[in-house]
PDB file of C-alpha atoms in Angstrom:
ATOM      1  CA  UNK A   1       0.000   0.000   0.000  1.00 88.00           C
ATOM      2  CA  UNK A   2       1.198   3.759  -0.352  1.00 95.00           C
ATOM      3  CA  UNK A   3      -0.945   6.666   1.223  1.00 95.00           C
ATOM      4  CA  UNK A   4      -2.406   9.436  -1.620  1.00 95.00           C
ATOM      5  CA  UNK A   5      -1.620  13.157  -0.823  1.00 94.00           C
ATOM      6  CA  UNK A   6      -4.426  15.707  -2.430  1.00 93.00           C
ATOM      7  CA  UNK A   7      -2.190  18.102  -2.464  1.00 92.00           C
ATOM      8  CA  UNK A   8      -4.069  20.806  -0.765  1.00 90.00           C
ATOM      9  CA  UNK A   9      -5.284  19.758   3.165  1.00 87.00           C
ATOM     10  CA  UNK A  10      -4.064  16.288   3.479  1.00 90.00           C
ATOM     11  CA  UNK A  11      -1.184  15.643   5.820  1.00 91.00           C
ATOM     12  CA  UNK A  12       0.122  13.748   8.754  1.00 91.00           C
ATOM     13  CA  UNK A  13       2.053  15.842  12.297  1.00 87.00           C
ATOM     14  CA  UNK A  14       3.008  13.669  14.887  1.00 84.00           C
ATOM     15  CA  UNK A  15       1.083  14.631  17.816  1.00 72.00           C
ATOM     16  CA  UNK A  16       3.251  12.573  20.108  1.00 71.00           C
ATOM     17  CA  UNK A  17       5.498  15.504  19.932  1.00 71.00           C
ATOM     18  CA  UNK A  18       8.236  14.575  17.406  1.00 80.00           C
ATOM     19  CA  UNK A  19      10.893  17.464  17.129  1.00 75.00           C
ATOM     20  CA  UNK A  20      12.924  15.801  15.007  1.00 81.00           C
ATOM     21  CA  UNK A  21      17.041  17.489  14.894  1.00 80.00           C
ATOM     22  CA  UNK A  22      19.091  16.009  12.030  1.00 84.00           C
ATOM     23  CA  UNK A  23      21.869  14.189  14.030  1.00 84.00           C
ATOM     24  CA  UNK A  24      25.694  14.711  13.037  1.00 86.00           C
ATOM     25  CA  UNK A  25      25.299  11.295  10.233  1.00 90.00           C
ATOM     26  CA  UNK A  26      22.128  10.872   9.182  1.00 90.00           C
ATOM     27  CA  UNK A  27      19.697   9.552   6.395  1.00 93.00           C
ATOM     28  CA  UNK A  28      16.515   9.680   5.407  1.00 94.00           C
ATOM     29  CA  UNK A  29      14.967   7.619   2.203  1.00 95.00           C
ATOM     30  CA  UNK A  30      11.204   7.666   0.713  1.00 96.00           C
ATOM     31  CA  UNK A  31       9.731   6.148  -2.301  1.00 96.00           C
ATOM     32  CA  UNK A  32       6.857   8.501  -4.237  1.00 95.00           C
ATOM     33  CA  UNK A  33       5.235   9.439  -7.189  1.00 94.00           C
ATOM     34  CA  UNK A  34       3.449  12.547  -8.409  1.00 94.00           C
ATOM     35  CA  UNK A  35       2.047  14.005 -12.082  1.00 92.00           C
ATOM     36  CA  UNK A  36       2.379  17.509 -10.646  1.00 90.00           C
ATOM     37  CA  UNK A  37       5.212  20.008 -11.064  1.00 90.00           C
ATOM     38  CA  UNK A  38       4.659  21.815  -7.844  1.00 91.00           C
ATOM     39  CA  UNK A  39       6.605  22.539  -4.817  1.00 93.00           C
ATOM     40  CA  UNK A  40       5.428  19.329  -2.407  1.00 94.00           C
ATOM     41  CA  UNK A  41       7.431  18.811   1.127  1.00 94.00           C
ATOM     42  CA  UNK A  42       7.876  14.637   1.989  1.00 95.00           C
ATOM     43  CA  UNK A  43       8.560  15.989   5.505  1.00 92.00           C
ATOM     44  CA  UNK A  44       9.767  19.056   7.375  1.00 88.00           C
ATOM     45  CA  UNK A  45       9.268  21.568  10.350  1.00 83.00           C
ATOM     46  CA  UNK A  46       9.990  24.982  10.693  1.00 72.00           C
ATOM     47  CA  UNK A  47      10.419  27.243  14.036  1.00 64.00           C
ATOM     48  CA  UNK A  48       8.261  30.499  14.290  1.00 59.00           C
ATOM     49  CA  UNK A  49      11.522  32.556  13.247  1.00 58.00           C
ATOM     50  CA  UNK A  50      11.995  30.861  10.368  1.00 60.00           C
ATOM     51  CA  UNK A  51      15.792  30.634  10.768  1.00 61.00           C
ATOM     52  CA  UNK A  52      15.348  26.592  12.380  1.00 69.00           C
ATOM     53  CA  UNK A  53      14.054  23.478  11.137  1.00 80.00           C
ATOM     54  CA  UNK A  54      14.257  21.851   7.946  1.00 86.00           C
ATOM     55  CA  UNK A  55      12.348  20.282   4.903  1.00 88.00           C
ATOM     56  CA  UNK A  56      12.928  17.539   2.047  1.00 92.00           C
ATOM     57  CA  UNK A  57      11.000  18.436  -0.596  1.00 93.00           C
ATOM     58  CA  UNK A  58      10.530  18.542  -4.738  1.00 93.00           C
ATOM     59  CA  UNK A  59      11.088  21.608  -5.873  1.00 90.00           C
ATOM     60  CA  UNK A  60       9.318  22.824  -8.712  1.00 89.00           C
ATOM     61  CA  UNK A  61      11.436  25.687 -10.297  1.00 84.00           C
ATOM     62  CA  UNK A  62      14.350  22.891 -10.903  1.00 83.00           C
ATOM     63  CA  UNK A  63      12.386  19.553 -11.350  1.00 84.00           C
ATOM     64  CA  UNK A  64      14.566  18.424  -8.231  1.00 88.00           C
ATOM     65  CA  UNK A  65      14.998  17.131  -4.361  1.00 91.00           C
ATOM     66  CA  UNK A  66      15.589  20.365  -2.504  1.00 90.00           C
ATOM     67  CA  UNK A  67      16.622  19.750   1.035  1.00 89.00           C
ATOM     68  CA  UNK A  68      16.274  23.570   2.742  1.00 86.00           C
ATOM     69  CA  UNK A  69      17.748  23.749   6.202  1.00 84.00           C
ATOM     70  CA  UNK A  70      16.348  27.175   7.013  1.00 80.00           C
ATOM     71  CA  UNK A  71      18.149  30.174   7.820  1.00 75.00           C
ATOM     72  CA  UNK A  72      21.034  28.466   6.276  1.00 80.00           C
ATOM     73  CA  UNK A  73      21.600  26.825   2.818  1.00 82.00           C
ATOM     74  CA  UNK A  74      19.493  25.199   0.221  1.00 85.00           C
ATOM     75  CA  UNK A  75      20.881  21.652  -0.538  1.00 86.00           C
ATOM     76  CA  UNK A  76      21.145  19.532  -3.961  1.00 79.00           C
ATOM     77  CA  UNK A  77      18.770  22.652  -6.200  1.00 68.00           C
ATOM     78  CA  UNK A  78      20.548  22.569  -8.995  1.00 61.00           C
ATOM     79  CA  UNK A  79      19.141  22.209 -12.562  1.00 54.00           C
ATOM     80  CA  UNK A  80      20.155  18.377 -14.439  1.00 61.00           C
ATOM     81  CA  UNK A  81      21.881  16.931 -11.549  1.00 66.00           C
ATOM     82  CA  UNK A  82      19.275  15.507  -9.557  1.00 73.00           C
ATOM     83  CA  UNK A  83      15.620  15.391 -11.623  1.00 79.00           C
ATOM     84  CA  UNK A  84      12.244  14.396  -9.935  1.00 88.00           C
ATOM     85  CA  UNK A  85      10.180  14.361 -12.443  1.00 82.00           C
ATOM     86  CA  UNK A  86       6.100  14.332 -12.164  1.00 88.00           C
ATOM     87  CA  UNK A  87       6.148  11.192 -14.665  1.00 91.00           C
ATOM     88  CA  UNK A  88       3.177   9.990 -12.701  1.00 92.00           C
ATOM     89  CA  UNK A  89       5.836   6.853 -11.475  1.00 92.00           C
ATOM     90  CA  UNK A  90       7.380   5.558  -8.461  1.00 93.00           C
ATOM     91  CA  UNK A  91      11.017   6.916  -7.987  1.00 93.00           C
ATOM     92  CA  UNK A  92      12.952   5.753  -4.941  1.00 95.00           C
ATOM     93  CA  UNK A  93      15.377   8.532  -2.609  1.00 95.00           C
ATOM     94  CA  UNK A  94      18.410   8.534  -0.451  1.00 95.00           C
ATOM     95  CA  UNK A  95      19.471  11.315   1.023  1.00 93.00           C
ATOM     96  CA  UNK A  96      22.824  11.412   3.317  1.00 93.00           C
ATOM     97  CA  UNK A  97      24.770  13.288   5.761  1.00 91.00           C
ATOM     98  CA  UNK A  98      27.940  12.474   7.029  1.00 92.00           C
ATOM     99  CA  UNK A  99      29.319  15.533   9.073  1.00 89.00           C
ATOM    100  CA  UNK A 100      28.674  18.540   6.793  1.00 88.00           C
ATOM    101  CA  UNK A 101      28.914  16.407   3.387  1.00 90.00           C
ATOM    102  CA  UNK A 102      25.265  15.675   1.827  1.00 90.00           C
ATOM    103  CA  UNK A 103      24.825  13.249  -0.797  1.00 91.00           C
ATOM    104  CA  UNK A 104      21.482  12.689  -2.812  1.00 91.00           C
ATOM    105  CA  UNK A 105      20.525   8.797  -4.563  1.00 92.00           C
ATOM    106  CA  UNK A 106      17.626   9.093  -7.201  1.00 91.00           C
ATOM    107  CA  UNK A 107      16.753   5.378  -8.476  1.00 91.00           C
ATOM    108  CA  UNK A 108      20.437   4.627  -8.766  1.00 89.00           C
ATOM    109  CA  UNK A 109      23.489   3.983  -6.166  1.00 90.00           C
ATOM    110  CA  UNK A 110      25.417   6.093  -8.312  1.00 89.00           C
ATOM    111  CA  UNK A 111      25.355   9.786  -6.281  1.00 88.00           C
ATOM    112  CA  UNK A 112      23.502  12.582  -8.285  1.00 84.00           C
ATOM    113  CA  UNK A 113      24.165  15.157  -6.129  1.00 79.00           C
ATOM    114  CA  UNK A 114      26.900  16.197  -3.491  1.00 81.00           C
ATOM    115  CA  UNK A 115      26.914  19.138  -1.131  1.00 82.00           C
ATOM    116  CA  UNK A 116      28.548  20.550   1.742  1.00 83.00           C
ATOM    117  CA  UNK A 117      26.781  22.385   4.397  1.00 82.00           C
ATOM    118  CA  UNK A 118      26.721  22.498   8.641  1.00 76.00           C
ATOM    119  CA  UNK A 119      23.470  22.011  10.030  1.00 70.00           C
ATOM    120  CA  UNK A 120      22.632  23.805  13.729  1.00 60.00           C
ATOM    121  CA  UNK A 121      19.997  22.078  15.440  1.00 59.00           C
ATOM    122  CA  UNK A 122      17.115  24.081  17.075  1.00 61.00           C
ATOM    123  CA  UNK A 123      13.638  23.432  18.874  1.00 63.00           C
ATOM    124  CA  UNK A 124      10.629  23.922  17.285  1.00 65.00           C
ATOM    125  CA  UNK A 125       7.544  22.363  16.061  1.00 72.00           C
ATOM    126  CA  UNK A 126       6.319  18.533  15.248  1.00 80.00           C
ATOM    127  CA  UNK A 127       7.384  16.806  12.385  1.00 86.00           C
ATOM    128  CA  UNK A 128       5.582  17.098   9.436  1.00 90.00           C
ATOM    129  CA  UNK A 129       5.138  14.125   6.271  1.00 93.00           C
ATOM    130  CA  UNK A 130       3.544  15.153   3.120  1.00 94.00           C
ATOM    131  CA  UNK A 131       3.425  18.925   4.684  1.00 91.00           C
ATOM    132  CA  UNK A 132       6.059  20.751   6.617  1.00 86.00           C
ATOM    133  CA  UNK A 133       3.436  23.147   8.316  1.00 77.00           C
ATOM    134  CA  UNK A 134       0.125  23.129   9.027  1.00 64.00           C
ATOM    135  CA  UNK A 135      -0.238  26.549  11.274  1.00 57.00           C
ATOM    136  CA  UNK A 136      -3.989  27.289  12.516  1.00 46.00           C
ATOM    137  CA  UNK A 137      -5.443  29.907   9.839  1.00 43.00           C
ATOM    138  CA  UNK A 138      -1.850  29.442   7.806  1.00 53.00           C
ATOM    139  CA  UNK A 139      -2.969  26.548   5.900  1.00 65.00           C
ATOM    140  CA  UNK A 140      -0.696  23.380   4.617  1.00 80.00           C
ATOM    141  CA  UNK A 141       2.352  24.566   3.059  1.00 85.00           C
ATOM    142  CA  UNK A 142       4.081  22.675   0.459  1.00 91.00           C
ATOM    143  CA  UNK A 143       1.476  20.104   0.542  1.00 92.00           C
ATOM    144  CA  UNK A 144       2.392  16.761  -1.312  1.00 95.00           C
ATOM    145  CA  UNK A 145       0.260  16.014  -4.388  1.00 96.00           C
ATOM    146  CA  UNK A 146       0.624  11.995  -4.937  1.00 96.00           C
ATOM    147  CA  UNK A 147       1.890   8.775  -3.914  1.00 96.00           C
ATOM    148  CA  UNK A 148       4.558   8.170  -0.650  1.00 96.00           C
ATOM    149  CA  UNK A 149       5.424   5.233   1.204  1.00 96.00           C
ATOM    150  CA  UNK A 150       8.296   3.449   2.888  1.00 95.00           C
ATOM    151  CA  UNK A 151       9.655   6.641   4.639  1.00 95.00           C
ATOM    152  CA  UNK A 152      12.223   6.421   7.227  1.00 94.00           C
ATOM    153  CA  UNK A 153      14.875   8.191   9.240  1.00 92.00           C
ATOM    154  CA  UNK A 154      18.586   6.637  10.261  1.00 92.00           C
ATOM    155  CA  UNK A 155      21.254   8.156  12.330  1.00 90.00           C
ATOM    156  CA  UNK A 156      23.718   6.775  10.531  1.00 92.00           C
ATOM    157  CA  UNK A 157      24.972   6.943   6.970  1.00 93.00           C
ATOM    158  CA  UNK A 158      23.608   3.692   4.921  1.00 94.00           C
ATOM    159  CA  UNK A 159      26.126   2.025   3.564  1.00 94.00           C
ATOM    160  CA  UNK A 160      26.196   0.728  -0.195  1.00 93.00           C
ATOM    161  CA  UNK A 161      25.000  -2.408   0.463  1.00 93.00           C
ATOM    162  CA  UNK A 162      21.573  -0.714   1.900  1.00 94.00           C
ATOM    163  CA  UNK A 163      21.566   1.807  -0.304  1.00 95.00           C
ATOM    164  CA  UNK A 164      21.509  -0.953  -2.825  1.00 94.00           C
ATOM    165  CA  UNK A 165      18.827  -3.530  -1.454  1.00 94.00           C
ATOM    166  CA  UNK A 166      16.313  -0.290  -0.580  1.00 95.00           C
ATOM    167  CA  UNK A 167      16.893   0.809  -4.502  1.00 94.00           C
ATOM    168  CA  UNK A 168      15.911  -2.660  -5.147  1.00 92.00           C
ATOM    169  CA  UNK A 169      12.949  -2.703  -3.383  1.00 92.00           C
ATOM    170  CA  UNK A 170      13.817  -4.045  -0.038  1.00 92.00           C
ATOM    171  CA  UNK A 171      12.178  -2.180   3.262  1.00 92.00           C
ATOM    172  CA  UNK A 172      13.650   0.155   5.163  1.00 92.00           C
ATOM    173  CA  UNK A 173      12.841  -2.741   7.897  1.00 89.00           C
ATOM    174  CA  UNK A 174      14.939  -4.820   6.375  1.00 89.00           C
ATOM    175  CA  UNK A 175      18.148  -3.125   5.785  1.00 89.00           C
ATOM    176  CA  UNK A 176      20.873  -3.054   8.164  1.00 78.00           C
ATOM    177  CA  UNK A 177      21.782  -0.200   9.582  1.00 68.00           C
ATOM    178  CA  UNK A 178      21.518   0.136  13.398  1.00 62.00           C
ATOM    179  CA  UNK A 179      19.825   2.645  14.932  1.00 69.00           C
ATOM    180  CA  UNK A 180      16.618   3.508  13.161  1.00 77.00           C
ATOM    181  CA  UNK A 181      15.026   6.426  14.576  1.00 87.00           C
ATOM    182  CA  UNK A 182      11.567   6.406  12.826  1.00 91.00           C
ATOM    183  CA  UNK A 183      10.254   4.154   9.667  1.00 93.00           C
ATOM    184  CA  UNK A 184       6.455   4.982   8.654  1.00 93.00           C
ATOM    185  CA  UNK A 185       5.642   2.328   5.975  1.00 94.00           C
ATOM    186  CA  UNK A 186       1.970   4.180   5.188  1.00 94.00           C
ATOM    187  CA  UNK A 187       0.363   1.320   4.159  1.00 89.00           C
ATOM    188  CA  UNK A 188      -2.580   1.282   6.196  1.00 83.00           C
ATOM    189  CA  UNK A 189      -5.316   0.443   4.008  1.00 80.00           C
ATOM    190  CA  UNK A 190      -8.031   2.875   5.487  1.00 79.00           C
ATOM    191  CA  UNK A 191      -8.423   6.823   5.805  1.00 74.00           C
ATOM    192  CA  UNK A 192      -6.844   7.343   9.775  1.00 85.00           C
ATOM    193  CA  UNK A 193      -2.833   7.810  11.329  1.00 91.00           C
ATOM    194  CA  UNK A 194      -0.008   5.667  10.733  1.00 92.00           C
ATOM    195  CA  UNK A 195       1.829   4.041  13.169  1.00 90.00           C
ATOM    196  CA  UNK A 196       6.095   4.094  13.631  1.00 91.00           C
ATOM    197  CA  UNK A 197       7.390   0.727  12.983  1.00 88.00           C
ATOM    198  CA  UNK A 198      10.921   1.574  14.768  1.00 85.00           C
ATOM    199  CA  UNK A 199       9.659   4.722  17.168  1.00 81.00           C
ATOM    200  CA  UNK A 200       6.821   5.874  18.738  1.00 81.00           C
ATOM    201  CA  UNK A 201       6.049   8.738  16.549  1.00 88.00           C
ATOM    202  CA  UNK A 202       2.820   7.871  15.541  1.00 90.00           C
ATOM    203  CA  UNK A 203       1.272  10.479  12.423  1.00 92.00           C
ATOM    204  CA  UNK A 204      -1.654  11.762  13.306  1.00 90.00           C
ATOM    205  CA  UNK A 205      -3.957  12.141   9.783  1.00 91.00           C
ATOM    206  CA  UNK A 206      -4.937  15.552   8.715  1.00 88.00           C
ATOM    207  CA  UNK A 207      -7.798  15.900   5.976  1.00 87.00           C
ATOM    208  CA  UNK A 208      -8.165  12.709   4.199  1.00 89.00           C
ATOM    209  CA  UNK A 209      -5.045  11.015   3.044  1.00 92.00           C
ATOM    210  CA  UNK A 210      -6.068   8.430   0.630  1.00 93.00           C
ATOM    211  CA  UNK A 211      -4.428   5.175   0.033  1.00 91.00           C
ATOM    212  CA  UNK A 212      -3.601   2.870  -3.112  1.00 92.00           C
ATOM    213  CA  UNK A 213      -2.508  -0.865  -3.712  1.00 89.00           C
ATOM    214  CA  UNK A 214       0.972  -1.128  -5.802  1.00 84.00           C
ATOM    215  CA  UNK A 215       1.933  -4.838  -6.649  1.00 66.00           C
ATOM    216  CA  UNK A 216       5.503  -4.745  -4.749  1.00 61.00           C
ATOM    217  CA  UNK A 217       8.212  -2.034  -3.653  1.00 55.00           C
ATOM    218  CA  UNK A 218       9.206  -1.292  -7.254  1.00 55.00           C
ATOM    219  CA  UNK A 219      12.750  -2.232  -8.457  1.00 52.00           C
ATOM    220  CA  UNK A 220      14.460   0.476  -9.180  1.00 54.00           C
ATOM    221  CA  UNK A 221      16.190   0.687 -12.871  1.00 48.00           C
ATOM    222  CA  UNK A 222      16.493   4.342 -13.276  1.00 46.00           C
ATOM    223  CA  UNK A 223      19.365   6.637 -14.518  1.00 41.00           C
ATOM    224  CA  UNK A 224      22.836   5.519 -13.181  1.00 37.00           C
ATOM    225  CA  UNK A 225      24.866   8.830 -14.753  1.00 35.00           C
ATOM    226  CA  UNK A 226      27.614  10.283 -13.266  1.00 34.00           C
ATOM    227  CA  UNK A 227      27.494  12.141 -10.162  1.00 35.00           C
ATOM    228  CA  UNK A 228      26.760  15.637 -10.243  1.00 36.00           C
ATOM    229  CA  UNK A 229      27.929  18.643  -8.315  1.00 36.00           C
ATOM    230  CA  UNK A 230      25.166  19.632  -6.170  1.00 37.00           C
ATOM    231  CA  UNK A 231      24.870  23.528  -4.522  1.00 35.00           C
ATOM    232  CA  UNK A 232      24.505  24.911  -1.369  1.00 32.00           C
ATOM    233  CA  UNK A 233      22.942  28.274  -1.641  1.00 30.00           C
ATOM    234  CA  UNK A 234      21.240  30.997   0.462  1.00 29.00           C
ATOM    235  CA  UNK A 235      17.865  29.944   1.568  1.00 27.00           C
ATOM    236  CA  UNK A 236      14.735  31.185  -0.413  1.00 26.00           C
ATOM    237  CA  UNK A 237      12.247  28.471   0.290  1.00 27.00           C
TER     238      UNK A 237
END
């Protein structure tokens, strides 16, 4: 199963009071699919000053993963290196960070994207997935429009041989890096929240998120081009 995103009110915040900080090493990987070129956030929070917090996201304006770590640098936006496109098909993701080097996976373990960028934690609101705010009277911002499932935070950096097996389709329950802090399979065949398979960070629905059979975690046999030179810019999310 994979849980459907409308793209305008549907979300999940974990009301168990998830303030998720991005750890020294760290990972996160999803699997998703979309037909629409918009700006749509997998997961994120942001602090009322807008200068903490972070989001992983598809950004529109460069058909690409954008991960913004606000109030200081925009990872991996960069035209050609690192495409999502809205081909209305599943694409699997890997993003890593080992100290301040990021490196983006897109349906290949060959890296399409490399950055370098520090990362100050701060305190702020819940966690986010398929949103990364959902203020009273502010509305859903970045609101994903399509498919996600298998999504899943490590504090560690996978290795190749994960990195492999989850671009083949295996779980992020099956791979074997210790330490996973939170894996949300959403494949709960009904409208309601989705339980944490490793944590206790249960997502609390918001709107109506839909849900949709798929035959098996696809296997991956995407692009496999060289690795690109991602950029680390001034924030403008």
């Amino acid at each position: 199963m994979a849980r459907v995103f409308d793209g305008s009110t549907s979300n999940y915040f974990s009301a168990t009071g998830l303030k998720y900080e991005i750890p020294a090493n760290f990972s996160v990987v999803w699997r998703a699919k979309t037909s629409s070129d918009t700006d749509q956030a997998v997961m994120g929070r942001r602090d009322s000053s807008g200068s903490g917090g972070f989001v992983v996201k598809r950004d529109s304006a460069f058909n690409s993963v954008l991960v913004s770590l606000f109030g200081v640098a925009d990872i991996f936006q960069a035209t050609g290196t690192n495409p999502w496109p809205a081909d209305g098909a599943y694409h699997s993701f890997i993003v890593t960070k080992s100290s301040t080097t990021w490196t983006l996976y897109v349906d290949s373990t060959t890296a399409v994207g490399t950055a370098s960028s520090s990362y100050t934690t701060t305190t702020g609101p819940d966690l986010y997935v398929g949103a990364w705010n959902n203020a009273a009277g502010a509305g859903v911002t970045d609101p994903f429009n399509g498919s996600l499932y298998d999504v899943a935070l490590f504090p560690s950096v996978l290795g190749s041989t994960d990195r492999t097996n989850f671009l083949s389709g295996t779980a992020p329950s099956g791979l074997t890096a210790a330490g996973t802090d939170h894996y949300w399979p959403l494949d709960n065949a009904a409208a309601g929240n989705e339980s944490d398979s490793f944590g206790a960070a249960t997502l609390t629905e918001v709107g109506v998120v839909g849900y949709e059979s798929i035959a098996a975690a696809p296997v991956i046999t995407g692009p496999s081009g060289a690795a690109g030179a991602g950029t680390s810019t001034a924030n403008i999310a």
